[in-house]
Amino acid sequence: MPNPFSEYATIHFELNKATNLMINVYNSNGKRVTTLINTFKQEGMHQMFWNTSQIAPGIYFIEFLSGQASRESVTVVKF
């Protein structure tokens, strides 16, 4: 189920272990819009804010890539 947002999106995630993490955002055509982070993160709960004022309303996919080639994704909708 998509997660709606407008000007800002708050992204919460938990890491089971410390790892390199890249978070990418793609539009509905599969084009990467931005890379939110590409850095080493410690184990535990994390929160980040994404200023979406520069992107058009629509459906976006947030991809989480960890150092172990693990991949998770979330669908979000900007209105």
Tab-separated table of N, CA and C in Angstrom:
chain	number	residue	atom	x	y	z
A	1	MET	N	0.843	-1.173	0.000
A	1	MET	CA	0.000	0.000	0.000
A	1	MET	C	0.889	1.238	0.000
A	2	PRO	N	0.648	2.191	-0.893
A	2	PRO	CA	1.463	3.401	-0.956
A	2	PRO	C	1.348	4.249	0.307
A	3	ASN	N	2.414	4.973	0.596
A	3	ASN	CA	2.460	5.907	1.715
A	3	ASN	C	2.394	7.322	1.156
A	4	PRO	N	1.305	8.077	1.402
A	4	PRO	CA	1.174	9.425	0.826
A	4	PRO	C	2.031	10.461	1.557
A	5	PHE	N	2.483	11.481	0.816
A	5	PHE	CA	3.231	12.601	1.386
A	5	PHE	C	3.029	13.813	0.492
A	6	SER	N	3.442	14.992	0.969
A	6	SER	CA	3.340	16.202	0.137
A	6	SER	C	4.705	16.868	0.026
A	7	GLU	N	4.992	17.894	0.815
A	7	GLU	CA	6.260	18.626	0.688
A	7	GLU	C	7.459	17.895	1.293
A	8	TYR	N	7.222	17.154	2.348
A	8	TYR	CA	8.301	16.431	3.021
A	8	TYR	C	7.851	15.009	3.302
A	9	ALA	N	8.772	14.085	3.197
A	9	ALA	CA	8.502	12.691	3.556
A	9	ALA	C	9.475	12.302	4.661
A	10	THR	N	8.957	11.663	5.689
A	10	THR	CA	9.792	11.135	6.756
A	10	THR	C	9.964	9.646	6.505
A	11	ILE	N	11.203	9.217	6.467
A	11	ILE	CA	11.515	7.822	6.173
A	11	ILE	C	12.119	7.194	7.421
A	12	HIS	N	11.475	6.150	7.910
A	12	HIS	CA	11.951	5.403	9.071
A	12	HIS	C	12.437	4.044	8.585
A	13	PHE	N	13.565	3.607	9.112
A	13	PHE	CA	14.045	2.271	8.765
A	13	PHE	C	14.904	1.726	9.893
A	14	GLU	N	14.999	0.413	9.942
A	14	GLU	CA	15.788	-0.261	10.967
A	14	GLU	C	16.803	-1.179	10.300
A	15	LEU	N	18.023	-1.132	10.803
A	15	LEU	CA	19.088	-2.006	10.309
A	15	LEU	C	19.420	-3.033	11.385
A	16	ASN	N	19.481	-4.289	11.005
A	16	ASN	CA	19.808	-5.358	11.953
A	16	ASN	C	21.285	-5.412	12.290
A	17	LYS	N	22.102	-4.791	11.421
A	17	LYS	CA	23.534	-4.713	11.685
A	17	LYS	C	24.087	-3.491	10.959
A	18	ALA	N	25.259	-3.044	11.386
A	18	ALA	CA	25.918	-1.914	10.731
A	18	ALA	C	26.265	-2.312	9.302
A	19	THR	N	26.041	-1.398	8.359
A	19	THR	CA	26.255	-1.726	6.951
A	19	THR	C	26.360	-0.462	6.112
A	20	ASN	N	26.913	-0.608	4.915
A	20	ASN	CA	26.832	0.463	3.929
A	20	ASN	C	25.406	0.463	3.405
A	21	LEU	N	24.814	1.645	3.276
A	21	LEU	CA	23.424	1.743	2.849
A	21	LEU	C	23.280	2.810	1.782
A	22	MET	N	22.562	2.451	0.724
A	22	MET	CA	22.207	3.407	-0.318
A	22	MET	C	20.685	3.415	-0.416
A	23	ILE	N	20.104	4.619	-0.420
A	23	ILE	CA	18.658	4.760	-0.595
A	23	ILE	C	18.433	5.572	-1.860
A	24	ASN	N	17.815	4.937	-2.860
A	24	ASN	CA	17.514	5.569	-4.142
A	24	ASN	C	16.014	5.768	-4.285
A	25	VAL	N	15.636	6.812	-5.027
A	25	VAL	CA	14.228	7.076	-5.325
A	25	VAL	C	14.054	7.028	-6.836
A	26	TYR	N	13.039	6.279	-7.285
A	26	TYR	CA	12.730	6.123	-8.706
A	26	TYR	C	11.315	6.609	-8.983
A	27	ASN	N	11.099	7.174	-10.184
A	27	ASN	CA	9.745	7.559	-10.569
A	27	ASN	C	9.020	6.350	-11.150
A	28	SER	N	7.773	6.547	-11.563
A	28	SER	CA	6.963	5.424	-12.057
A	28	SER	C	7.467	4.867	-13.386
A	29	ASN	N	8.355	5.594	-14.076
A	29	ASN	CA	8.966	5.099	-15.315
A	29	ASN	C	10.254	4.322	-15.058
A	30	GLY	N	10.656	4.219	-13.791
A	30	GLY	CA	11.871	3.496	-13.450
A	30	GLY	C	13.136	4.329	-13.499
A	31	LYS	N	13.002	5.637	-13.722
A	31	LYS	CA	14.169	6.523	-13.765
A	31	LYS	C	14.525	6.956	-12.348
A	32	ARG	N	15.825	6.849	-12.019
A	32	ARG	CA	16.255	7.298	-10.696
A	32	ARG	C	16.120	8.810	-10.610
A	33	VAL	N	15.403	9.269	-9.589
A	33	VAL	CA	15.171	10.691	-9.356
A	33	VAL	C	16.287	11.264	-8.493
A	34	THR	N	16.687	10.514	-7.472
A	34	THR	CA	17.728	10.977	-6.562
A	34	THR	C	18.263	9.808	-5.741
A	35	THR	N	19.454	10.003	-5.205
A	35	THR	CA	20.004	9.111	-4.189
A	35	THR	C	19.958	9.890	-2.891
A	36	LEU	N	19.181	9.409	-1.928
A	36	LEU	CA	19.019	10.130	-0.667
A	36	LEU	C	20.240	9.994	0.224
A	37	ILE	N	20.776	8.794	0.326
A	37	ILE	CA	22.015	8.588	1.086
A	37	ILE	C	22.817	7.470	0.435
A	38	ASN	N	24.112	7.524	0.656
A	38	ASN	CA	25.034	6.462	0.244
A	38	ASN	C	26.182	6.516	1.238
A	39	THR	N	25.991	5.850	2.369
A	39	THR	CA	26.932	5.985	3.467
A	39	THR	C	26.863	4.768	4.388
A	40	PHE	N	27.773	4.715	5.334
A	40	PHE	CA	27.777	3.663	6.344
A	40	PHE	C	26.817	4.056	7.457
A	41	LYS	N	25.966	3.126	7.877
A	41	LYS	CA	25.010	3.373	8.962
A	41	LYS	C	25.170	2.306	10.035
A	42	GLN	N	25.024	2.721	11.276
A	42	GLN	CA	25.094	1.803	12.406
A	42	GLN	C	23.804	0.995	12.525
A	43	GLU	N	23.889	-0.096	13.236
A	43	GLU	CA	22.724	-0.926	13.544
A	43	GLU	C	21.700	-0.103	14.326
A	44	GLY	N	20.413	-0.379	14.129
A	44	GLY	CA	19.367	0.253	14.923
A	44	GLY	C	18.345	1.003	14.088
A	45	MET	N	17.514	1.773	14.794
A	45	MET	CA	16.449	2.557	14.171
A	45	MET	C	17.028	3.863	13.623
A	46	HIS	N	16.531	4.272	12.455
A	46	HIS	CA	16.983	5.506	11.816
A	46	HIS	C	15.780	6.261	11.267
A	47	GLN	N	15.943	7.561	11.137
A	47	GLN	CA	14.907	8.420	10.569
A	47	GLN	C	15.592	9.470	9.714
A	48	MET	N	15.009	9.746	8.558
A	48	MET	CA	15.539	10.821	7.720
A	48	MET	C	14.375	11.567	7.095
A	49	PHE	N	14.633	12.803	6.697
A	49	PHE	CA	13.617	13.647	6.082
A	49	PHE	C	14.008	13.912	4.635
A	50	TRP	N	13.036	13.821	3.748
A	50	TRP	CA	13.243	14.041	2.321
A	50	TRP	C	12.398	15.226	1.892
A	51	ASN	N	13.056	16.306	1.454
A	51	ASN	CA	12.374	17.490	0.931
A	51	ASN	C	11.969	17.185	-0.508
A	52	THR	N	10.674	17.075	-0.747
A	52	THR	CA	10.167	16.666	-2.062
A	52	THR	C	9.625	17.832	-2.873
A	53	SER	N	9.954	19.054	-2.488
A	53	SER	CA	9.389	20.225	-3.170
A	53	SER	C	9.829	20.330	-4.628
A	54	GLN	N	10.917	19.668	-5.006
A	54	GLN	CA	11.429	19.766	-6.373
A	54	GLN	C	10.935	18.649	-7.297
A	55	ILE	N	10.083	17.768	-6.791
A	55	ILE	CA	9.576	16.693	-7.646
A	55	ILE	C	8.077	16.851	-7.874
A	56	ALA	N	7.611	16.346	-8.993
A	56	ALA	CA	6.195	16.442	-9.365
A	56	ALA	C	5.363	15.430	-8.577
A	57	PRO	N	4.072	15.716	-8.401
A	57	PRO	CA	3.193	14.711	-7.796
A	57	PRO	C	3.233	13.418	-8.619
A	58	GLY	N	3.103	12.292	-7.960
A	58	GLY	CA	3.118	11.013	-8.660
A	58	GLY	C	3.509	9.876	-7.747
A	59	ILE	N	3.745	8.732	-8.340
A	59	ILE	CA	4.135	7.530	-7.605
A	59	ILE	C	5.652	7.372	-7.693
A	60	TYR	N	6.264	7.114	-6.557
A	60	TYR	CA	7.711	6.941	-6.475
A	60	TYR	C	8.021	5.660	-5.715
A	61	PHE	N	9.178	5.096	-6.000
A	61	PHE	CA	9.630	3.872	-5.352
A	61	PHE	C	10.938	4.170	-4.635
A	62	ILE	N	10.990	3.846	-3.358
A	62	ILE	CA	12.203	4.043	-2.570
A	62	ILE	C	12.868	2.681	-2.419
A	63	GLU	N	14.126	2.615	-2.841
A	63	GLU	CA	14.891	1.368	-2.819
A	63	GLU	C	15.983	1.469	-1.758
A	64	PHE	N	16.063	0.462	-0.908
A	64	PHE	CA	17.078	0.379	0.128
A	64	PHE	C	18.055	-0.721	-0.269
A	65	LEU	N	19.317	-0.369	-0.464
A	65	LEU	CA	20.353	-1.346	-0.818
A	65	LEU	C	21.399	-1.376	0.289
A	66	SER	N	21.622	-2.559	0.853
A	66	SER	CA	22.626	-2.666	1.910
A	66	SER	C	23.899	-3.284	1.359
A	67	GLY	N	24.941	-3.296	2.159
A	67	GLY	CA	26.239	-3.803	1.746
A	67	GLY	C	26.244	-5.278	1.397
A	68	GLN	N	25.277	-6.031	1.847
A	68	GLN	CA	25.195	-7.460	1.561
A	68	GLN	C	24.338	-7.738	0.325
A	69	ALA	N	24.118	-6.738	-0.516
A	69	ALA	CA	23.307	-6.856	-1.730
A	69	ALA	C	21.851	-7.160	-1.408
A	70	SER	N	21.433	-6.811	-0.209
A	70	SER	CA	20.038	-6.965	0.182
A	70	SER	C	19.249	-5.785	-0.362
A	71	ARG	N	18.051	-6.049	-0.855
A	71	ARG	CA	17.259	-4.991	-1.478
A	71	ARG	C	15.838	-5.037	-0.934
A	72	GLU	N	15.343	-3.882	-0.520
A	72	GLU	CA	13.957	-3.714	-0.095
A	72	GLU	C	13.429	-2.475	-0.796
A	73	SER	N	12.124	-2.425	-1.026
A	73	SER	CA	11.561	-1.228	-1.651
A	73	SER	C	10.217	-0.888	-1.037
A	74	VAL	N	9.854	0.395	-1.147
A	74	VAL	CA	8.605	0.933	-0.622
A	74	VAL	C	8.006	1.814	-1.701
A	75	THR	N	6.692	1.760	-1.869
A	75	THR	CA	6.000	2.628	-2.814
A	75	THR	C	5.420	3.814	-2.060
A	76	VAL	N	5.651	5.031	-2.584
A	76	VAL	CA	5.119	6.246	-1.973
A	76	VAL	C	4.420	7.079	-3.038
A	77	VAL	N	3.476	7.924	-2.610
A	77	VAL	CA	2.720	8.765	-3.532
A	77	VAL	C	2.812	10.203	-3.064
A	78	LYS	N	3.280	11.094	-3.952
A	78	LYS	CA	3.280	12.524	-3.655
A	78	LYS	C	1.993	13.102	-4.207
A	79	PHE	N	1.282	13.880	-3.363
A	79	PHE	CA	0.035	14.498	-3.823
A	79	PHE	C	0.126	15.991	-3.772
